[in-house]
Short mmCIF file of C-alpha atoms in Angstrom, two decimals:
data_model
loop_
_atom_site.label_atom_id
_atom_site.label_comp_id
_atom_site.label_asym_id
_atom_site.label_seq_id
_atom_site.Cartn_x
_atom_site.Cartn_y
_atom_site.Cartn_z
CA MET A 1 -118.73 189.39 45.53
CA LEU A 2 -117.94 193.11 45.42
CA LYS A 3 -114.35 194.25 44.54
CA VAL A 4 -113.25 197.54 46.09
CA SER A 5 -109.95 199.09 46.38
CA VAL A 6 -108.32 200.10 49.84
CA LYS A 7 -106.01 202.97 50.59
CA TRP A 8 -103.90 202.09 53.44
CA GLN A 9 -100.94 204.77 54.29
CA LYS A 10 -99.25 204.87 50.88
CA GLU A 11 -100.80 201.71 49.53
CA VAL A 12 -103.33 200.77 47.42
CA PHE A 13 -104.53 197.08 47.26
CA SER A 14 -106.86 196.68 44.29
CA ASN A 15 -109.45 194.03 43.86
CA VAL A 16 -109.84 192.97 47.22
CA GLU A 17 -113.41 190.74 47.39
CA ILE A 18 -116.29 191.74 50.14
CA ASP A 19 -118.89 188.67 50.37
CA PRO A 20 -122.07 190.51 51.44
CA SER A 21 -123.29 187.38 52.93
CA GLN A 22 -120.18 187.26 55.50
CA PRO A 23 -119.71 189.44 58.37
CA PRO A 24 -117.37 192.88 57.96
CA TYR A 25 -114.69 190.94 60.22
CA VAL A 26 -114.02 188.54 57.62
CA PHE A 27 -113.26 191.40 55.47
CA LYS A 28 -110.78 192.72 58.19
CA CYS A 29 -109.06 189.42 58.26
CA GLN A 30 -108.44 189.66 54.64
CA LEU A 31 -106.65 193.19 55.03
CA TYR A 32 -104.74 191.81 58.34
CA ASP A 33 -103.23 189.42 55.58
CA LEU A 34 -102.28 192.51 53.31
CA THR A 35 -101.07 194.79 55.50
CA GLY A 36 -100.19 193.29 58.49
CA VAL A 37 -102.69 195.80 60.58
CA PRO A 38 -105.02 193.41 63.39
CA PRO A 39 -108.61 193.72 62.71
CA GLU A 40 -108.87 195.61 66.13
CA ARG A 41 -106.50 198.30 65.05
CA GLN A 42 -108.18 198.61 61.65
CA LYS A 43 -110.39 201.98 61.18
CA ILE A 44 -111.96 201.71 57.98
CA MET A 45 -114.52 204.74 56.86
CA VAL A 46 -117.70 203.82 54.97
CA LYS A 47 -120.97 205.43 54.93
CA GLY A 48 -122.47 206.57 58.42
CA GLY A 49 -118.85 206.28 60.39
CA LEU A 50 -116.77 203.62 61.03
CA LEU A 51 -117.21 199.99 59.51
CA LYS A 52 -118.27 197.68 62.51
CA ASP A 53 -117.32 193.99 63.00
CA ASP A 54 -120.96 193.14 62.66
CA SER A 55 -121.99 195.66 60.40
CA ASP A 56 -125.02 194.94 57.58
CA TRP A 57 -123.22 195.55 54.38
CA SER A 58 -126.80 195.89 52.55
CA THR A 59 -127.30 199.03 54.84
CA LEU A 60 -123.78 200.21 54.35
CA GLY A 61 -124.32 201.06 50.20
CA VAL A 62 -120.46 199.73 49.44
CA LYS A 63 -120.44 199.80 45.51
CA GLN A 64 -118.64 197.53 43.15
CA GLY A 65 -115.01 199.73 42.64
CA GLN A 66 -115.46 201.89 45.61
CA ARG A 67 -112.33 202.90 47.20
CA LEU A 68 -112.03 202.65 50.92
CA MET A 69 -109.54 204.43 53.48
CA MET A 70 -108.29 202.45 56.45
CA MET A 71 -106.21 203.57 59.07
CA GLY A 72 -103.95 201.47 61.56
CA THR A 73 -100.69 200.36 62.57
CA ALA A 74 -99.37 197.09 61.03
CA ASP A 75 -97.62 194.64 63.67
CA GLU A 76 -93.87 194.24 63.79
CA ILE A 77 -92.59 192.06 61.64
CA VAL A 78 -91.61 189.12 63.10
CA LYS A 79 -89.27 186.61 61.95
CA ALA A 80 -89.78 182.82 62.72
CA PRO A 81 -87.24 181.35 64.82
CA GLU A 82 -83.84 179.51 63.78
CA LYS A 83 -84.38 177.03 66.69
CA GLY A 84 -87.35 175.12 67.87
CA PRO A 85 -89.18 175.78 71.38
CA VAL A 86 -87.02 176.36 74.03
CA PHE A 87 -88.62 176.13 77.62
CA VAL A 88 -87.48 177.10 80.81
CA GLU A 89 -87.77 173.53 82.40
CA ASP A 90 -85.42 171.94 79.78
CA LEU A 91 -82.53 174.39 80.44
CA PRO A 92 -79.84 173.51 82.66
CA GLU A 93 -80.32 174.55 86.41
CA ASP A 94 -78.38 177.13 86.57
CA GLU A 95 -79.74 178.99 82.97
CA GLN A 96 -83.28 178.09 84.40
CA VAL A 97 -82.57 180.36 87.57
CA VAL A 98 -81.21 183.13 85.41
CA ALA A 99 -83.95 183.04 82.84
CA LEU A 100 -86.53 182.54 85.52
CA CYS A 101 -85.77 185.38 87.46
CA PHE A 102 -85.10 187.74 84.64
CA ALA A 103 -88.80 186.97 83.24
CA LEU A 104 -90.40 187.48 86.64
CA ALA A 105 -88.58 190.44 87.38
CA SER A 106 -89.55 192.50 83.81
CA PRO A 107 -91.94 194.91 84.35
CA PHE A 108 -93.85 193.42 81.30
CA ASN A 109 -94.18 190.04 82.74
CA THR A 110 -97.50 188.42 82.55
CA ILE A 111 -96.43 184.87 81.96
CA SER A 112 -96.18 182.60 85.13
CA HIS A 113 -92.97 180.71 86.20
CA ASP A 114 -94.79 177.12 84.83
CA CYS A 115 -95.91 178.52 81.69
CA LEU A 116 -92.99 180.35 80.25
CA CYS A 117 -91.77 179.50 76.93
CA PHE A 118 -89.95 181.35 74.04
CA GLN A 119 -91.68 180.03 70.80
CA GLY A 120 -92.33 176.85 69.73
CA HIS A 121 -95.92 176.04 68.25
CA SER A 122 -97.86 176.85 65.34
CA ALA A 123 -99.92 179.71 64.77
CA GLY A 124 -103.70 180.30 65.82
CA LEU A 125 -106.86 180.98 63.85
CA PHE A 126 -108.71 183.73 63.38
CA ASN A 127 -112.51 183.38 64.19
CA LEU A 128 -114.49 184.34 61.11
CA GLY A 129 -118.02 184.38 63.11
CA ASN A 130 -118.81 181.67 65.17
CA THR A 131 -116.22 179.25 63.77
CA CYS A 132 -114.19 177.94 66.83
CA TYR A 133 -115.91 174.67 65.94
CA MET A 134 -113.74 174.89 62.77
CA ASN A 135 -110.66 176.46 64.06
CA SER A 136 -110.34 173.65 67.02
CA THR A 137 -111.11 170.86 64.36
CA VAL A 138 -108.73 172.08 62.50
CA GLN A 139 -105.58 172.42 64.99
CA CYS A 140 -106.12 168.77 66.43
CA LEU A 141 -106.01 167.54 62.75
CA HIS A 142 -102.94 169.65 61.84
CA SER A 143 -101.21 168.03 65.00
CA VAL A 144 -100.88 165.06 62.89
CA PRO A 145 -97.49 164.81 60.87
CA GLU A 146 -98.55 161.37 58.85
CA LEU A 147 -101.67 163.23 57.56
CA LYS A 148 -99.68 166.63 56.75
CA SER A 149 -97.08 164.41 54.76
CA ALA A 150 -100.22 162.37 52.96
CA LEU A 151 -101.66 165.91 52.57
CA SER A 152 -98.35 167.43 51.27
CA LYS A 153 -97.87 164.38 48.45
CA TYR A 154 -101.49 165.24 47.32
CA SER A 155 -101.78 166.14 43.86
CA GLN A 156 -103.66 169.63 43.08
CA SER A 157 -103.57 169.12 39.32
CA GLY A 158 -104.52 165.49 38.91
CA ARG A 159 -107.20 164.49 41.34
CA SER A 160 -108.47 160.79 40.88
CA ASN A 161 -111.65 160.54 38.75
CA ASP A 162 -113.97 159.26 41.25
CA VAL A 163 -113.25 162.16 43.44
CA ASP A 164 -115.80 165.33 43.07
CA HIS A 165 -114.47 168.78 42.60
CA SER A 166 -115.66 170.23 45.84
CA SER A 167 -114.06 167.43 47.80
CA HIS A 168 -110.74 167.99 45.63
CA MET A 169 -111.09 171.61 46.36
CA LEU A 170 -111.56 171.14 50.33
CA THR A 171 -108.34 168.82 50.56
CA VAL A 172 -106.19 171.26 48.73
CA ALA A 173 -107.52 174.19 51.06
CA THR A 174 -106.90 171.84 54.07
CA CYS A 175 -103.16 171.48 52.69
CA GLU A 176 -102.61 175.21 52.26
CA LEU A 177 -104.23 176.00 55.59
CA PHE A 178 -101.91 173.21 57.25
CA ASN A 179 -98.83 174.72 55.50
CA ASP A 180 -99.94 178.53 56.64
CA LEU A 181 -100.31 177.25 60.18
CA ASP A 182 -96.97 176.17 59.95
CA LYS A 183 -94.77 179.03 58.25
CA SER A 184 -96.90 181.64 60.23
CA VAL A 185 -95.93 183.58 63.50
CA LYS A 186 -99.18 185.46 63.45
CA PRO A 187 -102.51 184.06 63.42
CA VAL A 188 -104.24 182.80 60.27
CA ALA A 189 -107.36 183.62 58.76
CA PRO A 190 -108.55 180.42 57.11
CA MET A 191 -111.25 181.98 54.72
CA GLN A 192 -110.75 179.84 51.45
CA PHE A 193 -110.89 176.62 53.94
CA TRP A 194 -113.99 177.95 55.35
CA MET A 195 -115.72 178.83 52.16
CA LEU A 196 -115.05 175.65 50.46
CA LEU A 197 -116.14 173.42 53.75
CA ARG A 198 -119.51 175.35 53.42
CA LYS A 199 -119.53 175.10 49.60
CA LYS A 200 -118.93 171.28 50.13
CA TYR A 201 -121.37 171.21 53.35
CA PRO A 202 -123.86 173.52 52.98
CA GLN A 203 -124.97 173.14 56.90
CA PHE A 204 -122.05 174.78 58.29
CA GLY A 205 -123.16 178.21 56.15
CA GLN A 206 -126.57 178.13 58.29
CA LEU A 207 -127.21 181.50 59.06
CA HIS A 208 -129.69 183.01 61.99
CA ASN A 209 -130.39 186.78 62.07
CA GLY A 210 -127.99 187.51 59.40
CA SER A 211 -124.67 185.71 61.35
CA PHE A 212 -123.14 182.16 61.39
CA MET A 213 -124.66 179.83 63.42
CA GLN A 214 -122.52 177.84 65.89
CA GLN A 215 -121.81 174.07 64.63
CA ASP A 216 -121.11 170.81 65.99
CA ALA A 217 -117.31 170.15 66.00
CA GLU A 218 -118.29 166.68 65.95
CA GLU A 219 -119.66 166.61 62.47
CA CYS A 220 -117.10 169.28 61.63
CA TRP A 221 -114.53 166.38 62.61
CA THR A 222 -116.23 163.83 60.68
CA GLN A 223 -117.09 165.24 57.47
CA LEU A 224 -113.47 166.62 57.01
CA LEU A 225 -112.15 163.07 57.61
CA TYR A 226 -114.73 161.36 55.12
CA THR A 227 -113.41 164.07 52.69
CA LEU A 228 -109.75 163.42 52.96
CA SER A 229 -110.43 159.46 53.17
CA GLN A 230 -112.24 159.95 49.62
CA SER A 231 -109.28 162.25 48.01
CA LEU A 232 -106.02 160.61 49.80
CA ARG A 233 -106.98 157.14 48.64
CA LEU A 234 -103.80 155.96 46.82
CA PRO A 235 -105.04 154.76 43.18
CA ASN A 236 -104.03 151.33 41.54
CA THR A 237 -102.88 149.87 44.59
CA SER A 238 -103.89 146.96 47.29
CA GLU A 239 -101.32 147.97 50.02
CA ASN A 240 -103.36 150.27 52.57
CA PRO A 241 -105.42 152.24 49.89
CA ASP A 242 -107.12 153.99 52.28
CA THR A 243 -104.21 156.91 54.32
CA VAL A 244 -107.04 158.15 56.28
CA LYS A 245 -108.49 154.66 57.58
CA GLY A 246 -104.71 153.80 58.09
CA LEU A 247 -104.51 156.65 60.34
CA PHE A 248 -108.04 157.18 62.17
CA GLY A 249 -110.02 153.96 60.85
CA ILE A 250 -111.02 151.59 63.71
CA ASP A 251 -112.54 147.83 62.44
CA ILE A 252 -115.34 146.68 64.44
CA ILE A 253 -116.73 143.19 64.72
CA SER A 254 -120.09 142.65 66.47
CA ARG A 255 -122.32 139.89 67.55
CA VAL A 256 -125.85 141.05 66.94
CA HIS A 257 -128.41 138.23 68.53
CA CYS A 258 -132.04 137.91 69.65
CA GLN A 259 -132.78 136.37 73.11
CA GLU A 260 -136.46 135.62 72.25
CA SER A 261 -136.07 134.00 68.68
CA GLY A 262 -132.25 132.52 68.88
CA GLU A 263 -131.31 134.29 65.93
CA GLU A 264 -127.65 135.44 65.77
CA SER A 265 -125.14 136.82 62.95
CA SER A 266 -122.11 138.85 62.73
CA GLU A 267 -121.05 142.06 61.50
CA THR A 268 -117.92 144.25 60.37
CA GLU A 269 -117.86 147.71 59.81
CA SER A 270 -114.83 150.47 60.03
CA ILE A 271 -115.35 153.36 62.04
CA TYR A 272 -113.29 156.66 62.75
CA SER A 273 -114.19 156.90 66.65
CA LEU A 274 -115.26 155.36 69.65
CA LYS A 275 -118.27 156.66 71.39
CA CYS A 276 -118.28 157.21 75.57
CA HIS A 277 -121.55 156.92 76.25
CA ILE A 278 -122.46 159.06 79.43
CA SER A 279 -124.95 157.81 82.03
CA GLN A 280 -125.57 157.71 85.96
CA GLU A 281 -122.87 154.86 86.35
CA VAL A 282 -120.04 156.31 84.09
CA ASN A 283 -117.79 157.78 86.08
CA HIS A 284 -114.40 157.18 83.31
CA LEU A 285 -113.77 156.93 79.91
CA HIS A 286 -113.44 153.01 80.49
CA GLU A 287 -116.84 152.47 81.49
CA GLY A 288 -118.27 155.12 78.89
CA LEU A 289 -116.38 153.00 76.13
CA LYS A 290 -117.74 149.61 77.38
CA HIS A 291 -121.28 150.99 77.29
CA GLY A 292 -120.88 152.36 73.98
CA LEU A 293 -119.58 148.74 72.60
CA LYS A 294 -123.05 147.44 73.00
CA SER A 295 -126.25 148.55 72.40
CA GLU A 296 -130.03 147.28 71.64
CA LEU A 297 -131.57 147.61 68.18
CA GLU A 298 -135.44 146.81 67.06
CA LYS A 299 -135.63 145.11 63.52
CA ALA A 300 -137.44 142.57 61.89
CA SER A 301 -137.22 138.86 62.78
CA PRO A 302 -137.50 136.31 60.07
CA ALA A 303 -138.11 133.44 62.40
CA LEU A 304 -140.84 135.49 64.51
CA GLY A 305 -142.35 137.01 61.64
CA ARG A 306 -142.50 140.63 63.65
CA SER A 307 -140.25 143.19 65.20
CA ALA A 308 -138.10 142.32 67.84
CA ILE A 309 -135.12 143.40 70.12
CA TYR A 310 -131.71 142.54 69.14
CA LEU A 311 -128.60 142.77 71.46
CA LYS A 312 -125.30 144.13 69.48
CA GLU A 313 -121.91 143.52 71.29
CA SER A 314 -119.35 144.86 69.91
CA CYS A 315 -115.30 144.75 69.87
CA ILE A 316 -112.11 146.18 68.39
CA ASN A 317 -110.84 144.11 65.55
CA GLY A 318 -108.39 146.52 64.06
CA LEU A 319 -106.81 149.73 65.72
CA PRO A 320 -105.48 152.71 63.81
CA ARG A 321 -102.21 154.72 64.17
CA TYR A 322 -104.83 157.82 65.75
CA LEU A 323 -107.51 156.34 68.18
CA THR A 324 -110.49 159.00 68.41
CA VAL A 325 -112.99 158.72 70.87
CA GLN A 326 -115.92 160.70 71.40
CA PHE A 327 -117.92 161.82 74.22
CA VAL A 328 -121.61 161.31 73.85
CA ARG A 329 -122.65 164.75 75.49
CA PHE A 330 -125.37 166.29 73.24
CA PHE A 331 -128.73 164.88 72.70
CA TRP A 332 -132.03 165.71 71.61
CA LYS A 333 -134.43 166.86 74.26
CA ARG A 334 -137.77 166.49 73.10
CA GLU A 335 -139.90 168.78 75.55
CA SER A 336 -137.34 172.03 74.35
CA ASN A 337 -137.18 170.57 70.92
CA GLN A 338 -133.46 171.47 71.16
CA LYS A 339 -130.01 170.10 71.86
CA ALA A 340 -129.25 169.65 75.45
CA LYS A 341 -126.07 168.78 77.22
CA ILE A 342 -124.55 166.38 79.70
CA LEU A 343 -122.49 167.89 82.04
CA ARG A 344 -121.66 164.84 84.05
CA LYS A 345 -117.95 164.64 84.52
CA VAL A 346 -116.37 161.89 82.99
CA ASP A 347 -112.12 161.29 83.91
CA TYR A 348 -110.16 160.28 80.95
CA PRO A 349 -106.52 158.89 81.45
CA LEU A 350 -103.21 160.49 79.24
CA GLU A 351 -102.26 156.85 78.59
CA LEU A 352 -105.33 154.59 77.47
CA ASP A 353 -105.10 150.99 77.20
CA VAL A 354 -107.75 149.42 74.60
CA TYR A 355 -106.46 145.43 74.99
CA ASP A 356 -109.85 144.61 76.84
CA PHE A 357 -111.96 146.13 74.08
CA CYS A 358 -110.55 143.90 71.40
CA SER A 359 -111.67 140.83 69.72
CA ASP A 360 -109.70 137.49 70.83
CA ASP A 361 -107.88 137.46 67.39
CA LEU A 362 -106.50 141.15 67.89
CA ARG A 363 -105.09 140.28 71.57
CA LYS A 364 -103.42 137.14 70.16
CA LYS A 365 -101.89 139.84 67.69
CA LEU A 366 -101.00 142.48 70.79
CA GLU A 367 -99.39 139.84 72.90
CA ALA A 368 -96.05 139.68 71.86
CA PRO A 369 -95.66 143.55 71.04
CA ARG A 370 -96.72 143.91 74.44
CA LYS A 371 -94.68 141.63 76.47
CA LYS A 372 -91.81 143.80 74.70
CA ILE A 373 -93.11 146.97 76.38
CA ARG A 374 -93.09 145.13 79.92
CA ASP A 375 -89.65 143.69 79.53
CA GLU A 376 -88.20 147.28 78.59
CA GLU A 377 -90.23 148.76 81.35
CA GLY A 378 -88.82 145.78 83.75
CA LYS A 379 -85.19 146.57 82.34
CA LYS A 380 -85.53 150.08 83.36
CA LEU A 381 -86.64 149.24 86.97
CA GLY A 382 -83.78 146.51 87.00
CA LEU A 383 -85.92 143.74 86.50
CA LYS A 384 -84.87 140.45 84.70
CA SER A 385 -86.51 140.11 81.06
CA SER A 386 -89.29 137.64 81.27
CA GLU A 387 -87.80 135.84 77.63
CA LYS A 388 -88.60 132.87 76.93
CA SER A 389 -86.10 130.19 75.45
CA SER A 390 -85.67 129.64 71.51
CA ASP A 391 -87.57 126.15 72.11
CA SER A 392 -89.82 127.48 74.03
CA LYS A 393 -93.88 126.16 72.77
CA ASP A 394 -95.41 128.83 74.60
CA THR A 395 -97.72 131.30 72.87
CA ASP A 396 -95.78 134.13 72.70
CA VAL A 397 -93.01 132.62 70.72
CA LYS A 398 -95.87 131.68 68.18
CA MET A 399 -97.16 135.00 67.96
CA THR A 400 -94.26 136.04 65.99
CA GLU A 401 -90.50 134.36 64.94
CA ALA A 402 -89.05 137.83 65.80
CA GLU A 403 -89.65 137.54 69.37
CA GLY A 404 -86.85 135.14 70.21
CA SER A 405 -84.18 137.44 68.85
CA SER A 406 -85.63 140.67 69.77
CA SER A 407 -86.70 140.47 73.26
CA ASN A 408 -83.54 139.16 74.49
CA GLY A 409 -82.84 142.58 76.38
CA THR A 410 -79.36 143.47 74.49
CA GLU A 411 -80.84 146.63 72.48
CA GLU A 412 -81.75 149.58 74.57
CA SER A 413 -83.83 151.17 71.72
CA SER A 414 -86.51 148.31 70.90
CA VAL A 415 -89.43 150.32 72.19
CA ALA A 416 -89.94 153.18 69.16
CA THR A 417 -92.38 155.66 69.47
CA SER A 418 -91.91 157.20 66.07
CA GLN A 419 -93.40 160.27 64.74
CA ASP A 420 -94.11 159.12 61.28
CA GLY A 421 -95.29 155.65 61.79
CA VAL A 422 -92.65 153.88 59.80
CA ALA A 423 -90.05 151.40 60.37
CA SER A 424 -86.73 152.90 61.64
CA ASP A 425 -83.63 152.41 60.20
CA THR A 426 -83.20 149.23 62.19
CA GLY A 427 -85.30 147.67 59.60
CA LYS A 428 -87.89 146.21 62.46
CA GLU A 429 -91.57 146.87 61.75
CA PRO A 430 -93.42 148.97 64.23
CA GLN A 431 -96.00 146.86 65.97
CA LEU A 432 -99.12 148.17 67.61
CA THR A 433 -99.74 147.58 71.29
CA GLY A 434 -103.05 148.82 72.25
CA VAL A 435 -101.56 151.09 74.48
CA TYR A 436 -102.26 154.96 73.29
CA ASP A 437 -101.21 158.46 74.84
CA LEU A 438 -103.26 161.57 74.81
CA VAL A 439 -102.02 163.80 72.35
CA ALA A 440 -105.26 166.11 71.59
CA VAL A 441 -108.27 167.28 73.29
CA LEU A 442 -111.24 169.39 71.48
CA THR A 443 -113.11 170.84 74.53
CA HIS A 444 -116.69 172.59 74.70
CA LYS A 445 -118.09 174.94 77.03
CA GLY A 446 -121.77 176.13 77.34
CA ARG A 447 -124.63 174.23 77.38
CA SER A 448 -125.64 173.48 74.08
CA ALA A 449 -124.37 172.37 71.04
CA ASP A 450 -125.61 175.49 69.23
CA SER A 451 -123.76 177.90 70.94
CA GLY A 452 -120.91 177.88 73.54
CA HIS A 453 -117.29 177.44 72.85
CA TYR A 454 -115.11 175.23 71.23
CA VAL A 455 -111.35 175.12 71.87
CA ALA A 456 -108.41 172.78 71.05
CA TRP A 457 -105.64 171.57 73.40
CA VAL A 458 -102.68 169.90 71.61
CA LYS A 459 -99.38 168.23 72.65
CA GLN A 460 -96.50 169.49 70.78
CA GLU A 461 -93.48 167.40 69.55
CA SER A 462 -91.66 169.04 72.32
CA GLY A 463 -94.26 167.07 74.93
CA LYS A 464 -95.60 170.75 75.90
CA TRP A 465 -99.27 171.42 75.48
CA ILE A 466 -100.70 174.66 73.74
CA GLU A 467 -104.41 175.27 74.39
CA TYR A 468 -105.71 176.92 70.82
CA ASP A 469 -108.19 179.40 71.83
CA ASP A 470 -109.00 180.52 68.03
CA ASP A 471 -106.31 183.07 67.43
CA ASN A 472 -105.06 183.02 70.89
CA PRO A 473 -102.34 180.08 71.77
CA ILE A 474 -102.14 179.46 75.35
CA PRO A 475 -99.27 177.31 77.02
CA GLN A 476 -100.50 174.80 79.28
CA ARG A 477 -99.48 172.18 81.92
CA GLU A 478 -99.82 168.60 81.37
CA GLY A 479 -101.56 168.34 84.86
CA ASP A 480 -104.35 170.64 83.82
CA ILE A 481 -104.92 168.55 80.42
CA THR A 482 -106.83 165.58 82.61
CA LYS A 483 -109.06 168.71 84.63
CA LEU A 484 -111.33 169.24 81.32
CA SER A 485 -113.35 166.28 82.25
CA GLY A 486 -116.68 168.24 82.91
CA GLY A 487 -118.92 168.76 86.10
CA GLY A 488 -119.45 172.38 85.60
CA ASP A 489 -119.83 175.09 83.04
CA TRP A 490 -115.68 174.95 82.42
CA HIS A 491 -114.40 173.43 79.23
CA MET A 492 -114.66 169.87 79.02
CA ALA A 493 -113.53 167.25 76.74
CA TYR A 494 -115.98 166.43 73.81
CA ILE A 495 -113.40 164.70 71.85
CA CYS A 496 -110.14 162.99 72.72
CA MET A 497 -107.46 161.96 70.56
CA TYR A 498 -104.93 159.29 71.19
CA LYS A 499 -101.47 158.32 69.46
CA ALA A 500 -100.53 154.38 69.59
CA ARG A 501 -97.51 153.59 71.31
CA VAL A 502 -95.42 151.15 69.17
CA VAL A 503 -92.76 148.90 69.44
CA GLU A 504 -90.29 147.72 66.78
CA MET A 505 -90.61 143.83 66.22
#
């Protein structure tokens, strides 16, 4: 690391670090944090003229302790809004007309009326050189309030003995980055997080012609969640010891059988995402998930004394608070020796019901909460509740003792979708229903995993959607989110994150 001083106007910033392995754009992002001058406005004098974003440090002759001169105008300091987001469509009708006419009549207007808002989302992230895969992953996970809460409680000084130092530091950096996104009204440069991510997982530091290579967002998502699952595991407790597993873990039970020998066994595992396999027969997410839960594998058969083909049929035996679905769009093309992308259009819903993919045991547990949802929806439509009498021997009564008292149709707030996922003041426990609502989509634009561009589309607490294109957050319509389904060169869904719809029982 080189340390230099930078003179800007009347100020001198000492001991500013330069990492020669990173492009000068990263150095400019550091100066942006110090001075408020955006990278595109910075004029830094070096040997041979002005410092360019993609210059090679080795050719510039910058020395330890050297003073650099910078010119540029800082952004006006913007105070964080005292109130939350105010969208035009949320205003009273008379105020909507006034606000809309004023905005559209303004000579500076560049915002369409359906996207008009006055603030209300977290900051964007600077691209540090092909880091859109990382930025989009961070923005999606940052939208999970329970994860932010767990990170805020993580002890930075006393990590668990079984957590290695690099995992601990990456977890701390994740917490700090989430905090920066919540507090900042200007784009954030995730330099510390990126440096520690590369230290923990060197694959993300691969270089090509002196520049950092594009990486796979799904790999970044998986590696980061694995690290957090290790760090956030609660010590000395048997109750939900793994925070990340409780939020994202999916319990799978599989039946493995060989038709040739008749051998059969069962397996259990915990995964963090369901796979949507794409083929000519797959047009919708449900079809892809169904394919993803069936597979063939070749392994040794003790009965036959040789290898044989086994069919593995899986189902869900435990659901998470947040259900992640990965569209398996990338595959290895042998003839060209590189990753290729399946561009086929696969539709996905805003509301996903996974009941059909669950085991019989899990379906029984879901029946009572699902009945309560149906009763609540029926009440809204003016229909009578399908409640059972207190002495009924129906399966619904056997499912939970609370069913008889809580589904009597007298409480208007029996359906709850709490943000923190804990019981409300009523003392009732929130129960999963198998129904999920879409809250984030990570998309990829381009034809190769090693190139192209990743973007995050995240639903805010207000219900509005924001497209996070690195440092540029853009309001979007909900109706446009499901159009990211593929079939061309536009952004297409690669990872979808759904939030569980719960009821209080």
